[in-house]
Amino acid sequence: MRIESIELRQVQLELTAPFTTSFGTTLERSCVIIAVHGAGVTGLGECVAFDGPWYSYETIATAWHVISEFLAPRLLQADLTEPEDVWTVFAAVRGHNMAKAALEMACWDLFARCGGVSLASLLGGSRDRVPVGVSVGIHSSPEALVETVGRFLADGYRRIKLKIAPGSDIQFVVAVRAAYPEALVQVDANSAYTLADTSTFRQMDGLNLLLIEQPLGPDDMVDHVQLQRELTTPICLDESIHSPDDARHALELGSCRIINIKPGRVGGHSQSRAIHDLCLSRAAPVWCGGMLETNIGRAHNIALASLPGFSLPGDISASARYYERDIAGPGFVLNEDSTITVPAGSGIGVELEPNIRWQRSETIRGQHQVAVT
Ligand code: SMG
Ligand code: MG
């Protein structure tokens, strides 16, 4: 398979409600969509980087630059036998997993569409519905948080993730626990704490949480070992895991017992599957994270989460939880059993809406010479 051209498109979308984490509040999100064309078919991908380097060092602007200057030219020169080849084509470029993933995942969609199979089946998925939950941002008071959580539980979400930060933690989680004693609750700190906050996590340990996500530094593997030793609740790493080796190191060191797999963070589906396989072989549960994607990225996440090792509910909510108007459809709805149905049609199962007013676009065609310096 030769990729004949690659399109990059950017659009800004408004969230249905502000989303606050330990690193800031998101009201709207710039989304970068990738279309790869080959054999008369188009594959779609999405870059999960944000406008600023808060969750990771990559941003929309660095990803665009790295895709257009370094990754796309290499992809356009490659002859792909299978979608796994894309990761190898990018081997000379260090880091920039979000840029790599956007292209790599678009190629997986292209291969699935060319074969007339769903992305989930091409990846080796075994479920037709994936268990999901909802991620709830930091609120101004425990009462406000309890009310929002109540609405999501009424919508049918059985697993709730609470964002936490120093000053918005114990009291908030205690209030939710007291209001909904049966709910499956987990927390995500996005690296807002240090080992000096161990006593906070000891208090959390008594609240019957599913897991504590990324309490310490974004690349830390060592302090997490110490914190995990202090706790019965499993630590789950998100930001610290960039590769299958990171996952292996974290499990071997004891930095965590659960891993959040975001294909965008680890360089795409091949890398995600390698982490999944490793964790499955070591009986470490994994689940699929979210990055406030449009329905394109969400469709990719759902296909990935259909793999057998994704035993915990993902941060994959119904489309209505995200944007006033998505750029792709059909949208995803929540089933009564807190699952989302895996698209069975060809590829990712969603298409771009017509007449999107893109704010920026670039098309890169074949015969591009890569300057080797
Ligand atoms: O896509 O439902 C979603 C958001 C899930 O909380 C979520 N993601 O650290 O896991 C995480 C965050 C990263 C994005 S915060 C703006
Ligand atoms: Mg997280």
CSV table of C-alpha atoms and ligand atoms in Angstrom, one decimal:
chain,number,residue,atom,x,y,z
A,1,MET,CA,0.0,0.0,0.0
A,2,ARG,CA,1.3,3.4,-1.0
A,3,ILE,CA,-0.1,6.5,0.8
A,4,GLU,CA,-0.6,9.0,-2.0
A,5,SER,CA,-1.5,12.1,0.0
A,6,ILE,CA,-2.0,13.2,3.6
A,7,GLU,CA,-4.4,16.0,4.7
A,8,LEU,CA,-4.1,17.9,8.0
A,9,ARG,CA,-7.2,19.8,9.1
A,10,GLN,CA,-7.7,21.9,12.3
A,11,VAL,CA,-11.0,23.1,13.8
A,12,GLN,CA,-11.9,24.5,17.2
A,13,LEU,CA,-14.9,23.0,19.0
A,14,GLU,CA,-16.8,24.2,22.1
A,15,LEU,CA,-17.3,21.7,24.9
A,16,THR,CA,-20.8,21.3,26.3
A,17,ALA,CA,-19.5,22.2,29.8
A,18,PRO,CA,-16.1,23.5,31.1
A,19,PHE,CA,-13.7,20.7,32.1
A,20,THR,CA,-11.3,21.5,35.0
A,21,THR,CA,-8.3,19.3,35.9
A,22,SER,CA,-5.3,20.0,38.1
A,23,PHE,CA,-3.6,21.7,35.2
A,24,GLY,CA,-6.4,24.0,34.1
A,25,THR,CA,-9.9,24.5,32.6
A,26,THR,CA,-10.8,23.5,29.0
A,27,LEU,CA,-13.7,25.4,27.5
A,28,GLU,CA,-13.0,24.6,23.9
A,29,ARG,CA,-10.6,22.4,22.1
A,30,SER,CA,-8.6,22.6,18.9
A,31,CYS,CA,-8.8,19.3,17.1
A,32,VAL,CA,-6.5,18.1,14.4
A,33,ILE,CA,-7.9,15.5,12.0
A,34,ILE,CA,-5.7,13.5,9.6
A,35,ALA,CA,-6.9,11.9,6.4
A,36,VAL,CA,-4.6,9.5,4.6
A,37,HIS,CA,-5.4,8.6,1.0
A,38,GLY,CA,-4.3,5.4,-0.7
A,39,ALA,CA,-5.8,2.8,-3.2
A,40,GLY,CA,-8.7,5.2,-3.7
A,41,VAL,CA,-9.7,4.9,0.0
A,42,THR,CA,-9.4,7.4,2.9
A,43,GLY,CA,-8.4,6.6,6.4
A,44,LEU,CA,-9.1,9.0,9.3
A,45,GLY,CA,-7.1,9.8,12.4
A,46,GLU,CA,-7.0,12.4,15.1
A,47,CYS,CA,-4.2,14.1,17.0
A,48,VAL,CA,-4.9,14.2,20.7
A,49,ALA,CA,-2.4,17.0,21.6
A,50,PHE,CA,-3.9,20.1,23.3
A,51,ASP,CA,-3.2,23.8,22.4
A,52,GLY,CA,-0.7,24.1,25.3
A,53,PRO,CA,1.9,21.8,26.8
A,54,TRP,CA,0.0,21.1,30.0
A,55,TYR,CA,-0.8,17.4,29.8
A,56,SER,CA,2.3,16.6,27.7
A,57,TYR,CA,5.1,18.5,26.0
A,58,GLU,CA,3.4,18.1,22.6
A,59,THR,CA,1.0,20.7,21.4
A,60,ILE,CA,-1.2,21.1,18.3
A,61,ALA,CA,1.5,23.3,16.8
A,62,THR,CA,4.4,20.9,17.5
A,63,ALA,CA,2.4,18.0,16.2
A,64,TRP,CA,1.5,19.8,13.0
A,65,HIS,CA,5.2,20.7,12.5
A,66,VAL,CA,6.5,17.2,13.1
A,67,ILE,CA,3.8,15.6,11.0
A,68,SER,CA,4.3,17.9,8.1
A,69,GLU,CA,8.1,18.2,8.1
A,70,PHE,CA,9.2,14.8,9.3
A,71,LEU,CA,6.5,12.1,9.5
A,72,ALA,CA,4.3,12.7,6.4
A,73,PRO,CA,7.3,12.8,4.0
A,74,ARG,CA,8.5,9.4,5.4
A,75,LEU,CA,5.1,7.8,5.2
A,76,LEU,CA,4.7,9.0,1.6
A,77,GLN,CA,7.9,7.2,0.6
A,78,ALA,CA,7.0,4.0,2.4
A,79,ASP,CA,5.5,0.8,0.9
A,80,LEU,CA,3.3,-0.5,3.6
A,81,THR,CA,2.4,-4.2,3.8
A,82,GLU,CA,0.5,-3.9,7.1
A,83,PRO,CA,-0.4,-1.1,9.4
A,84,GLU,CA,2.2,-2.2,11.9
A,85,ASP,CA,4.8,-1.0,9.4
A,86,VAL,CA,4.0,2.6,10.1
A,87,TRP,CA,5.6,2.6,13.6
A,88,THR,CA,8.9,1.3,12.0
A,89,VAL,CA,8.7,4.0,9.3
A,90,PHE,CA,8.8,6.6,12.1
A,91,ALA,CA,11.6,5.0,14.0
A,92,ALA,CA,14.2,7.7,13.2
A,93,VAL,CA,12.0,10.3,14.9
A,94,ARG,CA,12.3,10.5,18.6
A,95,GLY,CA,9.3,11.1,20.9
A,96,HIS,CA,6.3,13.0,19.4
A,97,ASN,CA,4.0,10.1,20.0
A,98,MET,CA,0.9,12.2,19.5
A,99,ALA,CA,2.0,13.3,16.1
A,100,LYS,CA,3.0,9.7,15.2
A,101,ALA,CA,-0.3,8.2,16.5
A,102,ALA,CA,-2.5,10.6,14.4
A,103,LEU,CA,-0.9,9.2,11.2
A,104,GLU,CA,-0.5,5.6,12.4
A,105,MET,CA,-4.1,5.4,13.5
A,106,ALA,CA,-5.4,6.9,10.2
A,107,CYS,CA,-3.4,4.1,8.4
A,108,TRP,CA,-5.1,1.4,10.5
A,109,ASP,CA,-8.4,2.8,9.5
A,110,LEU,CA,-7.3,2.9,5.8
A,111,PHE,CA,-6.2,-0.8,6.0
A,112,ALA,CA,-9.4,-1.8,7.7
A,113,ARG,CA,-11.5,0.0,5.1
A,114,CYS,CA,-9.5,-1.5,2.2
A,115,GLY,CA,-10.1,-5.0,3.7
A,116,GLY,CA,-13.8,-4.2,4.3
A,117,VAL,CA,-13.5,-5.1,8.0
A,118,SER,CA,-14.1,-3.1,11.1
A,119,LEU,CA,-11.0,-1.6,12.8
A,120,ALA,CA,-12.0,-3.5,16.0
A,121,SER,CA,-11.7,-6.9,14.1
A,122,LEU,CA,-8.5,-5.9,12.4
A,123,LEU,CA,-7.0,-5.1,15.8
A,124,GLY,CA,-8.1,-8.4,17.2
A,125,GLY,CA,-11.0,-7.1,19.3
A,126,SER,CA,-13.3,-9.6,20.9
A,127,ARG,CA,-16.2,-7.5,22.3
A,128,ASP,CA,-19.1,-5.9,20.5
A,129,ARG,CA,-19.7,-3.5,23.5
A,130,VAL,CA,-17.1,-1.9,25.6
A,131,PRO,CA,-17.7,-0.9,29.3
A,132,VAL,CA,-17.4,2.9,29.8
A,133,GLY,CA,-17.4,5.5,32.5
A,134,VAL,CA,-17.3,9.3,32.6
A,135,SER,CA,-14.5,11.7,33.8
A,136,VAL,CA,-15.8,14.5,36.0
A,137,GLY,CA,-13.8,17.7,36.3
A,138,ILE,CA,-13.0,19.6,39.5
A,139,HIS,CA,-16.0,21.5,40.8
A,140,SER,CA,-16.2,24.6,43.0
A,141,SER,CA,-17.7,22.7,46.0
A,142,PRO,CA,-18.4,19.1,47.1
A,143,GLU,CA,-22.2,19.8,46.8
A,144,ALA,CA,-21.8,20.9,43.2
A,145,LEU,CA,-19.7,17.8,42.4
A,146,VAL,CA,-22.2,15.5,44.1
A,147,GLU,CA,-25.0,17.0,41.9
A,148,THR,CA,-23.0,16.5,38.7
A,149,VAL,CA,-22.1,12.9,39.6
A,150,GLY,CA,-25.8,12.3,40.4
A,151,ARG,CA,-26.7,13.4,36.9
A,152,PHE,CA,-24.1,11.1,35.2
A,153,LEU,CA,-25.2,8.2,37.4
A,154,ALA,CA,-28.8,8.9,36.3
A,155,ASP,CA,-27.6,9.0,32.7
A,156,GLY,CA,-26.5,5.4,33.2
A,157,TYR,CA,-22.7,5.7,33.8
A,158,ARG,CA,-21.7,3.1,36.3
A,159,ARG,CA,-18.1,4.2,36.7
A,160,ILE,CA,-17.2,7.8,37.7
A,161,LYS,CA,-13.7,9.3,37.6
A,162,LEU,CA,-13.2,12.4,39.7
A,163,LYS,CA,-10.4,14.8,38.9
A,164,ILE,CA,-8.5,15.9,42.0
A,165,ALA,CA,-5.9,18.5,42.9
A,166,PRO,CA,-4.6,19.8,46.3
A,167,GLY,CA,-7.4,21.6,48.0
A,168,SER,CA,-10.0,19.8,45.9
A,169,ASP,CA,-9.5,16.2,47.0
A,170,ILE,CA,-10.5,14.4,50.2
A,171,GLN,CA,-13.6,16.4,51.1
A,172,PHE,CA,-14.9,16.1,47.5
A,173,VAL,CA,-14.3,12.4,47.2
A,174,VAL,CA,-15.7,11.7,50.7
A,175,ALA,CA,-18.9,13.7,49.7
A,176,VAL,CA,-19.3,11.6,46.5
A,177,ARG,CA,-18.7,8.4,48.4
A,178,ALA,CA,-21.2,9.3,51.1
A,179,ALA,CA,-23.9,10.3,48.5
A,180,TYR,CA,-23.4,7.2,46.3
A,181,PRO,CA,-21.9,4.4,48.4
A,182,GLU,CA,-22.3,1.8,45.7
A,183,ALA,CA,-20.8,3.8,42.8
A,184,LEU,CA,-17.6,2.7,41.1
A,185,VAL,CA,-15.3,5.7,41.8
A,186,GLN,CA,-11.7,6.4,40.8
A,187,VAL,CA,-9.6,9.6,41.0
A,188,ASP,CA,-7.1,11.2,38.6
A,189,ALA,CA,-4.6,13.8,39.9
A,190,ASN,CA,-2.7,14.5,36.6
A,191,SER,CA,0.6,14.6,38.6
A,192,ALA,CA,-0.5,17.3,41.0
A,193,TYR,CA,1.1,15.7,44.1
A,194,THR,CA,4.4,14.7,45.6
A,195,LEU,CA,5.4,12.1,48.1
A,196,ALA,CA,5.0,14.8,50.8
A,197,ASP,CA,1.2,14.3,50.2
A,198,THR,CA,1.3,10.6,51.1
A,199,SER,CA,-1.1,11.2,54.0
A,200,THR,CA,-3.7,12.5,51.6
A,201,PHE,CA,-3.5,9.3,49.7
A,202,ARG,CA,-3.6,7.2,52.9
A,203,GLN,CA,-7.0,8.9,53.5
A,204,MET,CA,-8.1,8.1,50.0
A,205,ASP,CA,-7.1,4.5,50.6
A,206,GLY,CA,-10.1,4.1,53.0
A,207,LEU,CA,-12.7,5.3,50.4
A,208,ASN,CA,-13.0,2.1,48.4
A,209,LEU,CA,-11.7,3.6,45.1
A,210,LEU,CA,-11.1,1.5,42.0
A,211,LEU,CA,-7.7,3.1,41.4
A,212,ILE,CA,-5.7,6.3,41.9
A,213,GLU,CA,-4.5,7.6,38.5
A,214,GLN,CA,-1.2,9.4,38.1
A,215,PRO,CA,-0.8,11.0,41.5
A,216,LEU,CA,2.9,11.9,41.1
A,217,GLY,CA,5.2,13.4,38.5
A,218,PRO,CA,4.4,13.0,34.8
A,219,ASP,CA,7.4,10.8,34.0
A,220,ASP,CA,8.0,9.4,37.4
A,221,MET,CA,8.5,5.6,37.9
A,222,VAL,CA,10.4,5.7,41.2
A,223,ASP,CA,8.4,7.7,43.7
A,224,HIS,CA,5.2,5.9,42.6
A,225,VAL,CA,6.8,2.7,43.8
A,226,GLN,CA,7.1,4.1,47.3
A,227,LEU,CA,3.5,5.5,47.2
A,228,GLN,CA,2.1,2.2,45.9
A,229,ARG,CA,3.8,0.4,48.8
A,230,GLU,CA,1.9,2.6,51.2
A,231,LEU,CA,-1.5,1.9,49.7
A,232,THR,CA,-3.9,-0.9,49.1
A,233,THR,CA,-5.7,0.9,46.3
A,234,PRO,CA,-4.0,0.3,43.0
A,235,ILE,CA,-2.1,3.1,41.4
A,236,CYS,CA,-2.8,3.5,37.7
A,237,LEU,CA,-0.2,5.3,35.5
A,238,ASP,CA,-1.3,7.5,32.6
A,239,GLU,CA,1.3,10.3,31.8
A,240,SER,CA,4.3,8.2,32.9
A,241,ILE,CA,3.6,5.5,30.2
A,242,HIS,CA,4.8,6.4,26.7
A,243,SER,CA,5.8,2.9,25.4
A,244,PRO,CA,5.6,-0.8,26.0
A,245,ASP,CA,9.0,-0.6,27.8
A,246,ASP,CA,7.6,2.0,30.2
A,247,ALA,CA,4.7,-0.3,30.9
A,248,ARG,CA,7.1,-3.2,31.6
A,249,HIS,CA,9.3,-1.1,33.8
A,250,ALA,CA,6.4,0.2,35.8
A,251,LEU,CA,5.0,-3.3,36.4
A,252,GLU,CA,8.4,-4.7,37.2
A,253,LEU,CA,9.3,-1.9,39.6
A,254,GLY,CA,5.8,-1.8,41.2
A,255,SER,CA,5.2,1.8,40.2
A,256,CYS,CA,1.6,0.8,39.4
A,257,ARG,CA,-0.7,-2.2,39.2
A,258,ILE,CA,-3.0,-0.9,36.4
A,259,ILE,CA,-2.2,1.0,33.1
A,260,ASN,CA,-4.3,3.6,31.3
A,261,ILE,CA,-3.7,3.1,27.6
A,262,LYS,CA,-4.3,6.1,25.4
A,263,PRO,CA,-3.3,5.3,21.8
A,264,GLY,CA,-2.5,9.0,21.2
A,265,ARG,CA,0.0,9.1,24.1
A,266,VAL,CA,1.8,5.9,23.2
A,267,GLY,CA,2.2,6.4,19.4
A,268,GLY,CA,-0.9,4.6,18.0
A,269,HIS,CA,-2.6,1.2,17.8
A,270,SER,CA,0.5,-1.0,17.4
A,271,GLN,CA,2.1,0.3,20.5
A,272,SER,CA,-1.2,0.2,22.4
A,273,ARG,CA,-1.7,-3.4,21.4
A,274,ALA,CA,1.9,-4.3,22.5
A,275,ILE,CA,1.2,-2.7,26.0
A,276,HIS,CA,-2.2,-4.5,26.1
A,277,ASP,CA,-0.5,-7.9,25.3
A,278,LEU,CA,2.2,-7.3,27.9
A,279,CYS,CA,-0.3,-6.4,30.6
A,280,LEU,CA,-2.6,-9.3,29.7
A,281,SER,CA,0.3,-11.7,30.0
A,282,ARG,CA,1.1,-10.3,33.5
A,283,ALA,CA,-2.6,-10.1,34.6
A,284,ALA,CA,-2.4,-6.4,35.0
A,285,PRO,CA,-5.7,-4.7,34.1
A,286,VAL,CA,-5.7,-2.0,31.4
A,287,TRP,CA,-8.4,0.5,30.3
A,288,CYS,CA,-8.6,3.0,27.5
A,289,GLY,CA,-8.2,6.7,28.5
A,290,GLY,CA,-9.7,9.7,26.7
A,291,MET,CA,-8.4,13.0,25.5
A,292,LEU,CA,-11.6,14.8,24.8
A,293,GLU,CA,-11.5,13.5,21.2
A,294,THR,CA,-14.1,14.1,18.5
A,295,ASN,CA,-16.0,11.1,17.3
A,296,ILE,CA,-13.0,10.2,15.1
A,297,GLY,CA,-10.7,9.7,18.0
A,298,ARG,CA,-13.5,8.2,20.1
A,299,ALA,CA,-14.2,5.6,17.4
A,300,HIS,CA,-10.5,4.6,17.4
A,301,ASN,CA,-10.5,4.3,21.2
A,302,ILE,CA,-13.7,2.1,21.1
A,303,ALA,CA,-12.1,-0.2,18.6
A,304,LEU,CA,-9.0,-0.6,20.7
A,305,ALA,CA,-11.0,-1.1,23.9
A,306,SER,CA,-12.7,-4.1,22.3
A,307,LEU,CA,-9.5,-6.1,22.9
A,308,PRO,CA,-9.9,-8.7,25.6
A,309,GLY,CA,-7.5,-7.2,28.2
A,310,PHE,CA,-9.4,-3.9,28.5
A,311,SER,CA,-11.2,-5.2,31.6
A,312,LEU,CA,-11.9,-1.9,33.3
A,313,PRO,CA,-14.3,0.8,32.0
A,314,GLY,CA,-12.7,3.4,29.7
A,315,ASP,CA,-12.9,7.2,29.7
A,316,ILE,CA,-15.1,6.9,26.6
A,317,SER,CA,-18.4,8.7,27.2
A,318,ALA,CA,-21.3,9.2,24.8
A,319,SER,CA,-20.8,11.9,22.2
A,320,ALA,CA,-23.3,14.2,23.9
A,321,ARG,CA,-20.9,14.6,26.8
A,322,TYR,CA,-18.3,16.4,24.7
A,323,TYR,CA,-19.2,18.8,22.0
A,324,GLU,CA,-22.1,21.0,21.0
A,325,ARG,CA,-21.5,20.0,17.4
A,326,ASP,CA,-19.1,17.2,16.5
A,327,ILE,CA,-17.3,17.1,13.2
A,328,ALA,CA,-18.0,13.4,12.6
A,329,GLY,CA,-20.8,10.9,12.9
A,330,PRO,CA,-22.8,8.9,13.7
A,331,GLY,CA,-22.3,9.8,17.3
A,332,PHE,CA,-22.0,7.3,20.1
A,333,VAL,CA,-24.7,6.7,22.7
A,334,LEU,CA,-24.6,5.0,26.1
A,335,ASN,CA,-26.3,1.6,26.3
A,336,GLU,CA,-28.3,0.7,29.5
A,337,ASP,CA,-25.5,-1.5,30.8
A,338,SER,CA,-23.0,1.4,30.8
A,339,THR,CA,-21.4,0.3,27.5
A,340,ILE,CA,-20.9,1.7,24.1
A,341,THR,CA,-21.4,-0.5,21.0
A,342,VAL,CA,-18.4,-1.1,18.9
A,343,PRO,CA,-19.0,-0.1,15.2
A,344,ALA,CA,-19.3,-3.2,13.1
A,345,GLY,CA,-19.0,-1.5,9.6
A,346,SER,CA,-15.9,-0.9,7.6
A,347,GLY,CA,-13.0,0.9,9.4
A,348,ILE,CA,-13.7,3.1,12.4
A,349,GLY,CA,-17.3,3.4,11.4
A,350,VAL,CA,-17.6,7.2,11.5
A,351,GLU,CA,-17.3,9.8,8.7
A,352,LEU,CA,-16.6,13.5,8.6
A,353,GLU,CA,-19.7,15.7,8.4
A,354,PRO,CA,-19.9,17.7,5.2
A,355,ASN,CA,-19.2,21.5,5.1
A,356,ILE,CA,-16.9,21.7,8.1
A,357,ARG,CA,-15.3,25.2,8.3
A,358,TRP,CA,-11.7,24.2,8.9
A,359,GLN,CA,-9.5,26.9,10.4
A,360,ARG,CA,-6.3,25.5,9.0
A,361,SER,CA,-5.5,22.9,6.4
A,362,GLU,CA,-2.5,21.5,4.6
A,363,THR,CA,-2.2,18.7,2.0
A,364,ILE,CA,1.1,16.8,1.5
A,365,ARG,CA,1.5,14.7,-1.6
A,366,GLY,CA,3.9,12.0,-2.6
A,367,GLN,CA,7.3,12.5,-4.3
A,368,HIS,CA,8.2,14.7,-1.4
A,369,GLN,CA,12.0,14.4,-0.9
A,370,VAL,CA,13.2,13.9,2.6
A,371,ALA,CA,16.4,15.9,3.1
A,372,VAL,CA,18.9,13.8,5.0
A,373,THR,CA,21.2,16.1,6.8
B,1,SMG,O1,-12.1,12.1,26.9
B,1,SMG,O2,-13.5,11.7,28.5
B,1,SMG,C1,-12.5,12.2,28.1
B,1,SMG,C2,-11.6,12.8,29.1
B,1,SMG,C3,-10.9,11.9,30.0
B,1,SMG,O3,-10.1,12.8,32.0
B,1,SMG,C4,-9.9,12.5,30.9
B,1,SMG,N1,-8.7,12.7,30.3
B,1,SMG,O4,-5.6,12.6,32.3
B,1,SMG,O5,-7.0,11.1,31.8
B,1,SMG,C5,-6.7,12.3,31.7
B,1,SMG,C6,-7.5,13.3,31.0
B,1,SMG,C7,-6.7,14.1,30.0
B,1,SMG,C8,-7.4,15.2,29.4
B,1,SMG,S1,-7.7,16.5,30.5
B,1,SMG,C9,-8.2,17.9,29.6
B,2,MG,MG,-5.3,10.7,33.4
